[in-house]
Structure formats: structure tokens, C-alpha cells
């Protein structure tokens, strides 16, 4: 199916990526910044969800930043900057996922020790993103109510790599005839133990539970006002 | 960014794919079967749209078949079989797109000259699918009202390769606050001349216009009843 020489080269690329990701994770932990990698299909609503998350964490007194992977445009970075957070765009030049070295190169003027949270919005893709560790402490795999409930069983490598599942566009669940039970069944078959959040960033539904979870997992405390 | 040896090998793979795709297209044309490649993000609704299309063409007296690319499951193939059409599953084994040789290998027991239409439902992906010609006569690029209107400008290689654009889930346009003007602007910036269809397979909206267009383009006439 796949050319064996491409497979071998890809394995080498993945091995190097994993090594670099481990180094990055150590660096992040030493600096005390909690790093979250957001992955989903294109159109699931990563950017709206992240914009809300950045804004809310800032309001709670946390210092936040985001790296945004995009093939071509800077639409998402522009949207995220409205939150007032530090935002930097990573243009992948057609590549369908971020890699650890792209993350590393875009960090070089940021003082990591002055940040509480760093979010990485990956390229919208349910396949290519799965194999690339970016050094994150938490990987969040997202699924919209408008997308079809069987995505987890159709894309097991990505979903099984998640530390949290976020269901987006819950405000559209009824209109889209979202089958909640089928979605949970599909997610639970892949990972029985991972927390699931039902959210709508647009209508501010379920976002507090997500933010509380994030803060608890990070064990970060806000700066004094 | 991308490993240069991988890039070179990928170029060779693409060149071989293009050659095979050209041969397939000749074979399809000689057999008189009109071949359509459907591409979109995961969750745009390719399978529902295709199931409706297969069923309707059969009702109009056409002989139809479908090949369905899927990474892992045969969920989509099972759904399409309900239409009564010939359906064959192509398991890509983790690959994020179909290639011409996968199509060729799955055709070997079908008599192409007994078919009017052959649909190929590609893997749900806005990146990997763009570069792989499958020998189709028409490539249909699809976008759901629930996905975000800027997908065409974010994924220009795929959208610019389309011969028709289909907007799906038009029944959810209002609930999703779909910005029709922004979507058209984004599509028109990529391709000014390509027809756009607004559809909902679930609610049977806009499907007749799509089917009429397809029949007209194919120049096929139905079998006598």
C-alpha cells in the first residue's frame, strides 16, 4: 500500500520528533508552563473553543499564550489575538500536522517561565496529527455534535491518544439530531477512562467545567491581582 | 520543514499515481462510466449525500456503484449498501487518502461497461486527498454549513481542484449561523467558475438540482424500464 522507503523514512522522522518532544516536555515542566495540544477535524470549532478558553483563563488571572498551526492563512491567529493572549502563527506550508521542531522554533523569544498555560492549536486533521507528540502535557481530542458520532471508531489512533475529549457545538445537538449515546459508546470503546466535556463556546455551555478541570490538572494558581 | 528525501519520494509516488490515473480515466471513458470523486473534511456528510444520490439515480433508471475509502471501519460501506447499489470498501490501512492503484485493484471483478455512474467516496481529509487524481471525470468538494465558512481559503489546493462545490447540511444553516455570503466569497476567491449546490440529504433540499447537473454532465441516459 504505502511505499516501504517512505515508511522507513517516516519512522525516522517520527523517532526524531519523539526525542525532541521529550526534551520540550522537560523544558516546559521546568519552566512551569502547562502545555495543551488541541486536535480535531477541520471545522470542529477549535479556534472558538480556544478563544473562549484564553479569555477566561486571563480573566481568572492566568498568563496564557497560544501557538496556532495553519496551512496557509492566519485567520485563526487573528481571531485568537482578540482574546488579548500572546499568539503566534505556525505556517506549516501545506503540511497536515505540526511537528515538535516547528513548536520549538516558534518559542524562541517567549519567556516560558512567565507563562502558566501554553495552548497549541494543531492543524485540523484526524489522521496526520495522531503520531506527532509536541511535548504537550495534555492532548485534547475534539468532536462536534454536527460531525457524526462514529468518528472515534473511524480514527482510533488519534482518539486513543487523547487525555480529554471535548464535544463541541452542543447547542446544535438537537438540530443536528446528535445521538449522544452513540457518541459516548464510540468514545468509551476507544478510551473508557478519559473525561468527556460537552461544550458550546458560542453559547457558553459547559465551559466552566472544562476550565475547572484544566486548572485542576495544571495545578497552577493565578497571579495575585 | 519537510524532509527533502520524503519530498522527493512523494513526488515519485505522485508521478506514478498521475500516470495510472490517466490510464484509468481512459478506461472509464471507453467503458462509458462516469466517475465522480467526493472529497471533504470528516463529518461533512459525504456518506448521507452519496446514499441519497445512489438511491435517486437508481430510481431514475441508472446503473450505479460506489467505492468507499475508509481507514479502519466499514461503517460507510454498510450505510451505502442500503441504497441497493453495488458497493465496495477500500480499507486504506491508516492512509489518509485513496490512490489510483487502490481504485484499480478494487475494480477487478466489476464490468465497467454495465455501469452508468461510479462514485468514489474518498477518506475524509482536506489535505492529503488533494494531490491524488483517481481517474475521475468530476471531483466534488464538499463543505458543511456547520464547519466554518473559511475552509476554501484555508485549504486552497483541494478546493481549487474541484469541478463542483456542494454545501451540505443546509437545513442547519440557521441554527449554525452559517454566513452564506462569506462562504460564497471564500469559494469564489478560489474558483470563480465552478457551480455551487446547497443541499441537505437528510431533508431532501437541493438534491434535485445536484442530480440534474450530474446527469447533464455525464450525458448518460437511463436504461429503458
CSV table of C-alpha atoms in Angstrom, one decimal:
chain,number,residue,atom,x,y,z
A,1,UNK,CA,0.0,0.0,0.0
A,2,UNK,CA,2.4,2.6,1.2
A,3,UNK,CA,5.9,2.8,-0.4
A,4,UNK,CA,8.2,1.0,2.0
A,5,UNK,CA,11.0,3.5,1.7
A,6,UNK,CA,8.6,6.3,2.6
A,7,UNK,CA,7.5,4.2,5.6
A,8,UNK,CA,11.1,3.8,6.8
A,9,UNK,CA,11.9,7.5,6.4
A,10,UNK,CA,8.7,8.4,8.1
A,11,UNK,CA,9.7,6.2,11.0
A,12,UNK,CA,13.0,8.0,11.3
A,13,UNK,CA,11.2,11.4,11.3
A,14,UNK,CA,8.8,10.1,14.0
A,15,UNK,CA,11.7,8.9,16.1
A,16,UNK,CA,13.5,12.2,15.9
A,17,UNK,CA,10.2,14.0,16.6
A,18,UNK,CA,9.6,11.9,19.7
A,19,UNK,CA,13.1,12.6,21.1
A,20,UNK,CA,12.6,16.4,20.6
A,21,UNK,CA,9.1,16.2,22.1
A,22,UNK,CA,10.6,14.6,25.2
A,23,UNK,CA,13.1,17.4,25.5
A,24,UNK,CA,10.4,20.0,25.1
A,25,UNK,CA,8.3,18.4,27.7
A,26,UNK,CA,11.1,18.5,30.2
A,27,UNK,CA,11.7,22.2,29.3
A,28,UNK,CA,8.0,23.0,29.7
A,29,UNK,CA,7.9,21.3,33.1
A,30,UNK,CA,11.0,23.0,34.3
A,31,UNK,CA,9.6,26.4,33.3
A,32,UNK,CA,6.3,25.6,35.0
A,33,UNK,CA,4.1,26.1,31.9
A,34,UNK,CA,1.2,23.6,31.3
A,35,UNK,CA,1.0,22.8,27.6
A,36,UNK,CA,-2.1,21.6,25.9
A,37,UNK,CA,-2.4,20.3,22.3
A,38,UNK,CA,-5.8,20.6,20.7
A,39,UNK,CA,-6.7,18.3,17.8
A,40,UNK,CA,-9.8,17.7,15.7
A,41,UNK,CA,-11.3,17.6,12.3
A,42,UNK,CA,-11.3,20.9,10.4
A,43,UNK,CA,-14.5,22.8,11.4
A,44,UNK,CA,-15.0,21.2,14.8
A,45,UNK,CA,-14.6,24.6,16.4
A,46,UNK,CA,-11.1,24.5,17.9
A,47,UNK,CA,-10.5,28.2,17.4
A,48,UNK,CA,-13.7,29.4,19.0
A,49,UNK,CA,-13.2,27.0,21.9
A,50,UNK,CA,-9.6,28.2,22.4
A,51,UNK,CA,-10.5,31.9,22.1
A,52,UNK,CA,-13.0,31.4,24.9
A,53,UNK,CA,-10.5,29.4,27.0
A,54,UNK,CA,-7.8,32.0,26.6
A,55,UNK,CA,-10.1,34.9,27.5
A,56,UNK,CA,-11.5,33.0,30.6
A,57,UNK,CA,-8.1,32.0,31.9
A,58,UNK,CA,-6.9,35.6,31.6
A,59,UNK,CA,-9.9,36.8,33.5
A,60,UNK,CA,-9.1,34.3,36.2
A,61,UNK,CA,-5.6,35.8,36.5
A,62,UNK,CA,-3.6,33.3,34.5
A,63,UNK,CA,-0.8,34.1,32.0
A,64,UNK,CA,-1.6,32.4,28.7
A,65,UNK,CA,-0.2,32.0,25.2
A,66,UNK,CA,-1.1,30.1,22.0
A,67,UNK,CA,0.6,28.7,19.0
A,68,UNK,CA,-1.6,28.1,16.0
A,69,UNK,CA,-0.9,25.8,13.2
A,70,UNK,CA,-2.4,26.7,9.8
A,71,UNK,CA,-1.6,25.5,6.3
A,72,UNK,CA,-1.9,28.8,4.6
A,73,UNK,CA,-3.8,31.6,6.2
A,74,UNK,CA,-3.5,33.5,9.5
A,75,UNK,CA,-7.3,33.6,10.1
A,76,UNK,CA,-7.2,31.6,13.3
A,77,UNK,CA,-4.2,33.5,14.8
A,78,UNK,CA,-6.1,36.8,14.1
A,79,UNK,CA,-9.2,35.5,15.8
A,80,UNK,CA,-7.2,34.3,18.9
A,81,UNK,CA,-5.4,37.6,19.3
A,82,UNK,CA,-8.7,39.2,20.1
A,83,UNK,CA,-8.5,37.4,23.5
A,84,UNK,CA,-5.5,39.6,24.4
A,85,UNK,CA,-3.3,36.5,24.8
A,86,UNK,CA,0.1,36.1,23.3
A,87,UNK,CA,-0.4,34.3,19.9
A,88,UNK,CA,2.0,33.1,17.3
A,89,UNK,CA,1.1,31.6,14.0
A,90,UNK,CA,3.0,28.5,12.7
A,91,UNK,CA,2.6,28.2,8.9
A,92,UNK,CA,3.0,24.6,8.0
A,93,UNK,CA,3.4,25.3,4.3
A,94,UNK,CA,0.9,22.6,3.3
A,95,UNK,CA,2.0,20.0,5.9
A,96,UNK,CA,-1.1,18.5,7.6
A,97,UNK,CA,0.2,18.5,11.2
A,98,UNK,CA,2.5,20.3,13.5
A,99,UNK,CA,5.9,18.7,14.5
A,100,UNK,CA,7.9,19.3,17.6
A,101,UNK,CA,10.6,21.2,15.8
A,102,UNK,CA,8.1,23.7,14.5
A,103,UNK,CA,6.9,24.3,18.0
A,104,UNK,CA,10.5,24.7,19.3
A,105,UNK,CA,11.4,27.2,16.6
A,106,UNK,CA,8.4,29.4,17.4
A,107,UNK,CA,9.1,29.5,21.1
A,108,UNK,CA,12.4,31.2,20.9
A,109,UNK,CA,11.5,34.7,22.0
A,110,UNK,CA,9.0,33.8,24.6
A,111,UNK,CA,9.9,33.5,28.3
A,112,UNK,CA,8.3,30.2,29.2
A,113,UNK,CA,8.7,30.8,32.9
A,114,UNK,CA,6.4,33.8,32.7
A,115,UNK,CA,3.5,31.7,31.3
A,116,UNK,CA,1.0,29.5,33.1
A,117,UNK,CA,-0.6,27.9,30.1
A,118,UNK,CA,0.5,27.4,26.5
A,119,UNK,CA,-2.0,26.1,24.0
A,120,UNK,CA,-1.1,24.6,20.7
A,121,UNK,CA,-3.9,24.5,18.1
A,122,UNK,CA,-2.9,21.8,15.7
A,123,UNK,CA,-3.9,21.7,12.0
A,124,UNK,CA,-7.4,20.4,11.6
A,125,UNK,CA,-6.8,16.7,10.8
A,126,UNK,CA,-7.9,13.4,12.3
A,127,UNK,CA,-5.1,11.4,10.7
A,128,UNK,CA,-1.7,13.1,10.4
A,129,UNK,CA,-1.8,14.8,13.8
A,130,UNK,CA,-2.0,11.5,15.7
A,131,UNK,CA,1.6,10.4,15.6
A,132,UNK,CA,3.3,13.7,16.4
A,133,UNK,CA,4.0,14.3,20.1
A,134,UNK,CA,4.5,18.1,20.5
A,135,UNK,CA,5.8,17.9,24.1
A,136,UNK,CA,2.4,18.6,25.5
A,137,UNK,CA,1.2,17.5,28.9
A,138,UNK,CA,-2.4,17.1,27.8
A,139,UNK,CA,-3.8,16.2,24.4
A,140,UNK,CA,-7.4,17.2,23.9
A,141,UNK,CA,-9.3,15.5,21.1
A,142,UNK,CA,-12.4,17.3,20.0
A,143,UNK,CA,-15.6,16.2,18.2
A,144,UNK,CA,-18.6,18.4,17.1
A,145,UNK,CA,-22.2,17.3,17.5
A,146,UNK,CA,-22.6,18.1,13.8
A,147,UNK,CA,-19.9,15.7,12.6
A,148,UNK,CA,-21.2,12.1,13.1
A,149,UNK,CA,-20.9,10.1,16.2
A,150,UNK,CA,-18.7,7.3,14.8
A,151,UNK,CA,-15.6,9.5,14.4
A,152,UNK,CA,-13.8,7.8,17.3
A,153,UNK,CA,-14.1,4.3,15.9
A,154,UNK,CA,-13.1,5.6,12.5
A,155,UNK,CA,-10.0,7.3,13.7
A,156,UNK,CA,-8.8,5.2,16.7
A,157,UNK,CA,-5.1,6.3,16.6
A,158,UNK,CA,-6.0,9.9,17.3
A,159,UNK,CA,-8.8,9.4,19.7
A,160,UNK,CA,-6.9,6.8,21.7
A,161,UNK,CA,-4.1,9.3,22.2
A,162,UNK,CA,-6.4,11.8,24.0
A,163,UNK,CA,-6.2,12.8,27.6
A,164,UNK,CA,-9.6,14.5,27.4
A,165,UNK,CA,-12.4,14.5,24.9
A,166,UNK,CA,-14.4,17.7,24.2
A,167,UNK,CA,-17.7,17.6,22.4
A,168,UNK,CA,-18.3,21.0,20.8
A,169,UNK,CA,-21.4,22.7,19.3
A,170,UNK,CA,-23.6,21.1,22.0
A,171,UNK,CA,-26.1,24.0,21.2
A,172,UNK,CA,-26.6,22.4,17.8
A,173,UNK,CA,-27.2,18.9,19.2
A,174,UNK,CA,-30.9,18.9,18.8
A,175,UNK,CA,-31.0,20.5,15.3
A,176,UNK,CA,-28.3,18.0,14.1
A,177,UNK,CA,-30.1,15.1,15.8
A,178,UNK,CA,-26.9,14.3,17.6
A,179,UNK,CA,-27.0,10.8,19.1
A,180,UNK,CA,-25.4,11.3,22.4
A,181,UNK,CA,-25.4,7.7,23.4
A,182,UNK,CA,-23.8,6.6,20.2
A,183,UNK,CA,-21.1,9.2,20.6
A,184,UNK,CA,-20.3,8.2,24.2
A,185,UNK,CA,-20.3,4.5,23.2
A,186,UNK,CA,-17.8,5.2,20.4
A,187,UNK,CA,-15.6,7.3,22.7
A,188,UNK,CA,-15.8,4.8,25.5
A,189,UNK,CA,-14.9,1.9,23.3
A,190,UNK,CA,-11.6,3.8,22.4
A,191,UNK,CA,-10.9,5.0,25.9
A,192,UNK,CA,-13.0,4.1,28.9
A,193,UNK,CA,-11.2,6.4,31.4
A,194,UNK,CA,-10.9,9.8,29.7
A,195,UNK,CA,-13.1,12.7,30.9
A,196,UNK,CA,-15.7,13.9,28.4
A,197,UNK,CA,-16.8,17.6,28.3
A,198,UNK,CA,-19.9,18.8,26.4
A,199,UNK,CA,-19.5,22.4,25.4
A,200,UNK,CA,-20.6,25.3,23.3
A,201,UNK,CA,-18.1,28.2,23.2
A,202,UNK,CA,-20.6,30.3,21.3
A,203,UNK,CA,-23.4,29.9,23.9
A,204,UNK,CA,-21.1,29.5,26.9
A,205,UNK,CA,-22.3,26.0,27.8
A,206,UNK,CA,-20.2,23.6,29.7
A,207,UNK,CA,-17.1,25.8,29.6
A,208,UNK,CA,-16.8,26.3,33.3
A,209,UNK,CA,-16.5,22.5,33.9
A,210,UNK,CA,-13.8,22.4,31.2
A,211,UNK,CA,-11.9,25.3,32.7
A,212,UNK,CA,-12.1,23.9,36.2
A,213,UNK,CA,-10.7,20.6,35.0
A,214,UNK,CA,-7.9,22.3,33.2
A,215,UNK,CA,-6.9,24.4,36.2
A,216,UNK,CA,-7.0,21.4,38.5
A,217,UNK,CA,-4.9,19.3,36.1
A,218,UNK,CA,-2.3,22.0,35.7
A,219,UNK,CA,-2.1,22.6,39.4
A,220,UNK,CA,-1.4,26.3,38.6
A,221,UNK,CA,-2.5,29.1,40.8
A,222,UNK,CA,-3.3,32.6,39.4
A,223,UNK,CA,-1.1,35.6,39.9
A,224,UNK,CA,-2.2,38.0,42.7
A,225,UNK,CA,-4.5,40.7,41.3
B,1,UNK,CA,10.2,21.8,7.2
B,2,UNK,CA,9.5,18.5,5.4
B,3,UNK,CA,12.4,16.0,5.0
B,4,UNK,CA,13.7,16.5,1.4
B,5,UNK,CA,14.1,12.8,0.8
B,6,UNK,CA,10.5,12.2,1.7
B,7,UNK,CA,9.5,15.1,-0.6
B,8,UNK,CA,11.4,13.5,-3.5
B,9,UNK,CA,9.9,10.1,-2.9
B,10,UNK,CA,6.5,11.6,-2.5
B,11,UNK,CA,7.0,13.3,-5.9
B,12,UNK,CA,7.8,10.0,-7.5
B,13,UNK,CA,4.7,8.4,-5.9
B,14,UNK,CA,2.6,11.3,-7.2
B,15,UNK,CA,4.0,11.0,-10.7
B,16,UNK,CA,3.2,7.3,-10.8
B,17,UNK,CA,-0.2,7.9,-9.4
B,18,UNK,CA,-0.9,10.5,-12.1
B,19,UNK,CA,0.1,8.1,-14.9
B,20,UNK,CA,-2.1,5.4,-13.5
B,21,UNK,CA,-5.0,7.9,-13.1
B,22,UNK,CA,-4.7,8.9,-16.7
B,23,UNK,CA,-4.9,5.2,-17.8
B,24,UNK,CA,-7.9,4.7,-15.6
B,25,UNK,CA,-9.7,7.7,-16.9
B,26,UNK,CA,-9.2,6.4,-20.5
B,27,UNK,CA,-10.6,3.0,-19.4
B,28,UNK,CA,-13.6,4.7,-17.7
B,29,UNK,CA,-14.3,6.7,-20.7
B,30,UNK,CA,-14.1,3.8,-23.1
B,31,UNK,CA,-16.4,1.8,-20.8
B,32,UNK,CA,-18.9,4.7,-20.7
B,33,UNK,CA,-19.0,5.0,-17.0
B,34,UNK,CA,-19.0,8.5,-15.4
B,35,UNK,CA,-16.7,8.6,-12.4
B,36,UNK,CA,-17.1,11.1,-9.5
B,37,UNK,CA,-14.6,11.6,-6.6
B,38,UNK,CA,-16.2,13.0,-3.4
B,39,UNK,CA,-13.8,14.8,-1.0
B,40,UNK,CA,-14.4,16.8,2.2
B,41,UNK,CA,-13.5,17.0,5.8
B,42,UNK,CA,-14.6,14.1,8.1
B,43,UNK,CA,-18.1,14.7,9.2
B,44,UNK,CA,-19.3,16.9,6.3
B,45,UNK,CA,-21.8,14.3,5.3
B,46,UNK,CA,-20.3,12.6,2.3
B,47,UNK,CA,-22.0,9.3,3.1
B,48,UNK,CA,-25.5,10.6,3.6
B,49,UNK,CA,-25.2,12.7,0.4
B,50,UNK,CA,-23.9,9.7,-1.6
B,51,UNK,CA,-26.5,7.3,-0.2
B,52,UNK,CA,-29.3,9.7,-1.4
B,53,UNK,CA,-27.5,10.2,-4.8
B,54,UNK,CA,-27.2,6.4,-5.4
B,55,UNK,CA,-30.8,5.8,-4.4
B,56,UNK,CA,-32.1,8.6,-6.6
B,57,UNK,CA,-30.1,7.6,-9.7
B,58,UNK,CA,-31.3,4.0,-9.3
B,59,UNK,CA,-34.9,5.3,-9.2
B,60,UNK,CA,-34.2,7.3,-12.4
B,61,UNK,CA,-33.1,4.1,-14.1
B,62,UNK,CA,-29.3,4.4,-13.9
B,63,UNK,CA,-26.8,1.7,-13.0
B,64,UNK,CA,-24.7,2.9,-10.2
B,65,UNK,CA,-21.8,1.7,-8.0
B,66,UNK,CA,-19.6,3.1,-5.3
B,67,UNK,CA,-16.1,2.6,-3.9
B,68,UNK,CA,-15.7,3.8,-0.3
B,69,UNK,CA,-12.3,4.6,1.3
B,70,UNK,CA,-12.1,4.2,5.0
B,71,UNK,CA,-9.2,4.0,7.4
B,72,UNK,CA,-10.5,1.3,9.6
B,73,UNK,CA,-14.2,0.6,9.7
B,74,UNK,CA,-16.7,-0.4,7.1
B,75,UNK,CA,-19.5,1.8,8.6
B,76,UNK,CA,-19.8,3.9,5.5
B,77,UNK,CA,-19.9,0.9,3.1
B,78,UNK,CA,-22.6,-0.7,5.2
B,79,UNK,CA,-24.7,2.5,5.0
B,80,UNK,CA,-24.3,2.9,1.3
B,81,UNK,CA,-25.3,-0.7,0.6
B,82,UNK,CA,-28.8,0.2,1.9
B,83,UNK,CA,-29.3,2.1,-1.3
B,84,UNK,CA,-29.2,-1.2,-3.2
B,85,UNK,CA,-26.2,-0.1,-5.3
B,86,UNK,CA,-23.0,-2.1,-5.8
B,87,UNK,CA,-20.6,-1.0,-3.1
B,88,UNK,CA,-17.1,-2.0,-2.3
B,89,UNK,CA,-15.0,-0.9,0.6
B,90,UNK,CA,-11.4,0.2,0.3
B,91,UNK,CA,-9.6,-0.1,3.6
B,92,UNK,CA,-6.6,2.3,3.4
B,93,UNK,CA,-4.9,0.8,6.5
B,94,UNK,CA,-4.3,4.2,8.1
B,95,UNK,CA,-3.5,6.1,4.9
B,96,UNK,CA,-5.3,9.5,4.8
B,97,UNK,CA,-6.3,9.4,1.1
B,98,UNK,CA,-7.1,7.0,-1.7
B,99,UNK,CA,-4.7,6.4,-4.6
B,100,UNK,CA,-5.3,5.4,-8.1
B,101,UNK,CA,-3.8,1.9,-7.6
B,102,UNK,CA,-6.2,1.2,-4.8
B,103,UNK,CA,-9.1,2.1,-7.0
B,104,UNK,CA,-7.7,0.0,-9.8
B,105,UNK,CA,-7.3,-3.1,-7.6
B,106,UNK,CA,-10.9,-2.8,-6.3
B,107,UNK,CA,-12.4,-2.7,-9.8
B,108,UNK,CA,-11.2,-6.0,-11.0
B,109,UNK,CA,-14.5,-8.0,-10.9
B,110,UNK,CA,-16.8,-5.2,-11.9
B,111,UNK,CA,-17.9,-4.9,-15.5
B,112,UNK,CA,-17.4,-1.2,-16.0
B,113,UNK,CA,-19.4,-1.2,-19.3
B,114,UNK,CA,-22.5,-2.2,-17.3
B,115,UNK,CA,-22.3,0.9,-15.1
B,116,UNK,CA,-23.5,4.4,-15.8
B,117,UNK,CA,-22.0,6.1,-12.7
B,118,UNK,CA,-19.2,5.1,-10.3
B,119,UNK,CA,-18.8,7.2,-7.2
B,120,UNK,CA,-15.6,7.2,-5.1
B,121,UNK,CA,-16.0,8.4,-1.6
B,122,UNK,CA,-12.6,9.5,-0.5
B,123,UNK,CA,-11.2,9.4,3.0
B,124,UNK,CA,-12.4,12.5,5.0
B,125,UNK,CA,-9.4,14.8,4.7
B,126,UNK,CA,-8.9,18.3,3.3
B,127,UNK,CA,-5.1,17.9,2.8
B,128,UNK,CA,-3.9,14.5,1.7
B,129,UNK,CA,-6.7,13.9,-0.8
B,130,UNK,CA,-5.9,17.0,-2.9
B,131,UNK,CA,-2.8,15.7,-4.8
B,132,UNK,CA,-4.2,12.3,-5.8
B,133,UNK,CA,-6.0,12.0,-9.1
B,134,UNK,CA,-8.1,8.8,-9.1
B,135,UNK,CA,-9.0,8.9,-12.8
B,136,UNK,CA,-12.3,10.6,-12.1
B,137,UNK,CA,-14.1,12.8,-14.6
B,138,UNK,CA,-15.6,15.0,-11.8
B,139,UNK,CA,-14.2,16.0,-8.4
B,140,UNK,CA,-16.8,17.3,-6.0
B,141,UNK,CA,-15.5,19.2,-3.0
B,142,UNK,CA,-18.0,19.4,-0.1
B,143,UNK,CA,-18.4,21.8,2.8
B,144,UNK,CA,-21.0,21.7,5.6
B,145,UNK,CA,-22.8,24.8,6.9
B,146,UNK,CA,-21.6,23.7,10.4
B,147,UNK,CA,-17.9,23.8,9.5
B,148,UNK,CA,-16.8,27.4,9.2
B,149,UNK,CA,-17.0,29.4,6.0
B,150,UNK,CA,-13.3,30.0,5.6
B,151,UNK,CA,-12.4,26.4,4.7
B,152,UNK,CA,-11.8,27.1,1.0
B,153,UNK,CA,-9.2,29.8,1.7
B,154,UNK,CA,-7.6,27.6,4.4
B,155,UNK,CA,-7.3,24.6,2.1
B,156,UNK,CA,-6.8,26.1,-1.4
B,157,UNK,CA,-5.1,23.1,-3.1
B,158,UNK,CA,-8.2,20.9,-2.5
B,159,UNK,CA,-10.9,23.4,-3.2
B,160,UNK,CA,-9.1,24.7,-6.3
B,161,UNK,CA,-9.1,21.1,-7.7
B,162,UNK,CA,-13.0,20.9,-7.5
B,163,UNK,CA,-15.3,20.7,-10.6
B,164,UNK,CA,-18.3,21.3,-8.3
B,165,UNK,CA,-18.8,22.6,-4.8
B,166,UNK,CA,-21.5,21.1,-2.6
B,167,UNK,CA,-22.6,22.8,0.6
B,168,UNK,CA,-24.2,20.2,2.9
B,169,UNK,CA,-26.4,20.4,6.0
B,170,UNK,CA,-28.2,23.5,4.6
B,171,UNK,CA,-31.0,22.6,7.0
B,172,UNK,CA,-28.7,23.5,9.8
B,173,UNK,CA,-27.6,26.8,8.3
B,174,UNK,CA,-29.8,29.0,10.6
B,175,UNK,CA,-29.0,27.1,13.8
B,176,UNK,CA,-25.3,27.2,13.0
B,177,UNK,CA,-25.5,30.9,12.0
B,178,UNK,CA,-23.9,29.9,8.6
B,179,UNK,CA,-22.7,33.1,6.8
B,180,UNK,CA,-23.7,32.3,3.3
B,181,UNK,CA,-22.1,35.4,1.8
B,182,UNK,CA,-18.7,34.6,3.5
B,183,UNK,CA,-18.8,31.0,2.2
B,184,UNK,CA,-19.6,32.1,-1.3
B,185,UNK,CA,-16.9,34.7,-1.2
B,186,UNK,CA,-14.3,32.2,0.0
B,187,UNK,CA,-15.4,29.6,-2.6
B,188,UNK,CA,-15.4,32.3,-5.4
B,189,UNK,CA,-11.9,33.5,-4.5
B,190,UNK,CA,-10.6,30.0,-5.1
B,191,UNK,CA,-12.7,29.2,-8.2
B,192,UNK,CA,-15.0,31.8,-9.8
B,193,UNK,CA,-16.5,29.4,-12.4
B,194,UNK,CA,-17.4,26.3,-10.5
B,195,UNK,CA,-21.1,25.5,-9.8
B,196,UNK,CA,-22.2,25.6,-6.1
B,197,UNK,CA,-25.1,23.4,-4.8
B,198,UNK,CA,-26.8,24.0,-1.5
B,199,UNK,CA,-28.1,20.7,-0.2
B,200,UNK,CA,-29.5,18.6,2.7
B,201,UNK,CA,-29.6,14.9,2.0
B,202,UNK,CA,-31.4,14.4,5.3
B,203,UNK,CA,-34.2,16.9,4.5
B,204,UNK,CA,-34.1,16.4,0.7
B,205,UNK,CA,-33.2,20.0,0.0
B,206,UNK,CA,-31.5,21.0,-3.2
B,207,UNK,CA,-30.8,17.4,-4.2
B,208,UNK,CA,-32.8,17.5,-7.5
B,209,UNK,CA,-30.6,20.4,-8.8
B,210,UNK,CA,-27.5,18.4,-8.0
B,211,UNK,CA,-28.8,15.2,-9.6
B,212,UNK,CA,-29.9,17.1,-12.7
B,213,UNK,CA,-26.5,18.7,-13.0
B,214,UNK,CA,-24.8,15.3,-12.6
B,215,UNK,CA,-26.9,13.7,-15.2
B,216,UNK,CA,-26.4,16.5,-17.6
B,217,UNK,CA,-22.6,16.5,-17.2
B,218,UNK,CA,-22.4,12.7,-17.6
B,219,UNK,CA,-24.6,12.9,-20.8
B,220,UNK,CA,-25.9,9.5,-19.7
B,221,UNK,CA,-29.4,8.3,-20.5
B,222,UNK,CA,-31.2,5.8,-18.3
B,223,UNK,CA,-31.9,2.2,-19.3
B,224,UNK,CA,-35.3,1.5,-20.7
B,225,UNK,CA,-37.7,0.5,-17.9
